[in-house]
Amino acid sequence: MTHVHRRTIALAALMFGLAAPIHAQTSTAPLDGPTSVPTVTAPAPPPPNVDSRFLGGLSFKDGYPTTETVQRLYDELDFQRGTQVFLRNLPALSMYGLRLGLARDLGVDSVSKFAIFRADANSLMLTPNSETLYGTTFLALDTDGPTIVEAPPSVLGLVNDMWMRPVGDIGAGGPDQGKGGKYLFVPPGYAGILPKTGYFIVRMQTYGGWVFIRALLDPSGNAAPAEALLKQMRIYPLSKKDASPQMTFVEASGKPFDSMPPNDIRYFEMLADLIAREDAHAVDPEVAGMMRAIGIEKGKPFVPDSRLRSILAEAARVGSFMAQAISYAPREPERVRPGSHWMAGIAGYPTFADGRSTLLDEMIYMSWFATGAAKAMGAPKPGTGSQYAWTYYDAAGEWLLGEKSYRFHISPHPPAKDFWSVLAYDNWTRSILANGQKVAGKNSYDTAIQTNADSSIDIYFGPNPPPGKESNWIRTIPGKGWFAMFRLYGPLQPWFDRTWTPDDITATAQ
């Protein structure tokens, strides 16, 4: 071996810490470092057996989870992600359920078809009212391209995207200020030429969009003028604006249709279908990532195996129970006054964001029990639009139950320029209670309602009416929980400053 070669090997030995570069080691290097992790800066490794409050027994070997424990942890991870995907997408499934129900049950499957109806117990949709006339359809910007919505004067309306985000109000709360106008809804990412004048232009985040228009009945409760007004609606693609497209108005009053999203594996199948139809950027990356983790991804089929199907079915079921708890027993309820069991308003409505974070519970609360978000309702003005209060409890703080009897005292002069109403809803479907009456509610249009000497009114709930009070009675069903919603149309200043609020519902002997 030359001197140069020996020097090269010696340098290599120094560089890599080799004590004997050519000969094999025959002795053990001294142990001069710690053999345990300092406990002050790191959590202790798991012991061989761990008892988890939610998962039961977990097993570890020298800090590694056993095969059985790994599987149990992944099952739980899929379940937790499933419940969160369920909850985070309640607004979307509410919208998509409504879109599918309108198409399947009423034939409203294009923008040229417009359903007109007064809601009743046949209308399985979230907390509708029965005192205004509804008109509705869905935009399909993926196939139609930019789409024009022509609204007549004196309607109240909104357009939400497929995640129930408010994109535009129509009517008194919108840019047409109740005078009517033309709105142009533009698909996500659209780069084509648009008209420079003549339209209120709204850019959408999704291809689908819910168009929902209300028209008030006349002071006598007659719906004919409202129907005539809604039949002035025109919706058509911008590409057909010179072709005078015709509308088909679907008379849907009294016709059954079901918009309820399921709470089993079909929920995730519906969500996967919606994702496949929608723009890739319809949801934020975190929500998209959570969906991807359970197999829902745009451009790929949703084909969960039997293990994941079982887990997701349970996640949907538990997710629906969580949504019930959030909606019916909110941690921070916004009450109409201190001590009242009537709630009014949800923090963050209608966007459920405060500039720093998404208000998750409030978003879930809203989308579990109601459909639609309007910008104008987030900034109401006296004398316009509508305001709501709702309760699940009686004056003693007990749930409202179908087998019990109650009295709701309405103090004199409810502050409504147009009218007031109270309706009973099924606490599971969140739709108008199917109680055998034409409508499970009363309103100020009803001339048969008995009024007290001081102009106050008593409304009665229960399986049977108090003697002589049939005209003021709303029937409830034993064994079925219910809740009440009180509405003011054209709410006046006493509502906003809370000098007038509804009394709590009180249990009675009958």
Coordinates of C-alpha atoms in Angstrom, one line a residue, residues 333-337 340-346 388-392:
P333 CA -78.3 30.8 23.1
E334 CA -79.3 34.2 21.9
R335 CA -82.5 34.8 23.8
V336 CA -85.1 37.5 23.1
R337 CA -84.6 38.7 26.7
S340 CA -86.8 33.8 28.2
H341 CA -86.8 30.5 26.5
W342 CA -87.5 32.1 23.1
M343 CA -84.4 32.4 21.0
A344 CA -83.9 34.9 18.2
G345 CA -80.8 35.2 16.1
I346 CA -77.7 33.0 15.6
Y388 CA -88.2 35.1 13.9
A389 CA -88.2 33.6 17.4
W390 CA -88.3 30.0 18.2
T391 CA -88.4 27.8 21.3
Y392 CA -88.1 24.1 22.2

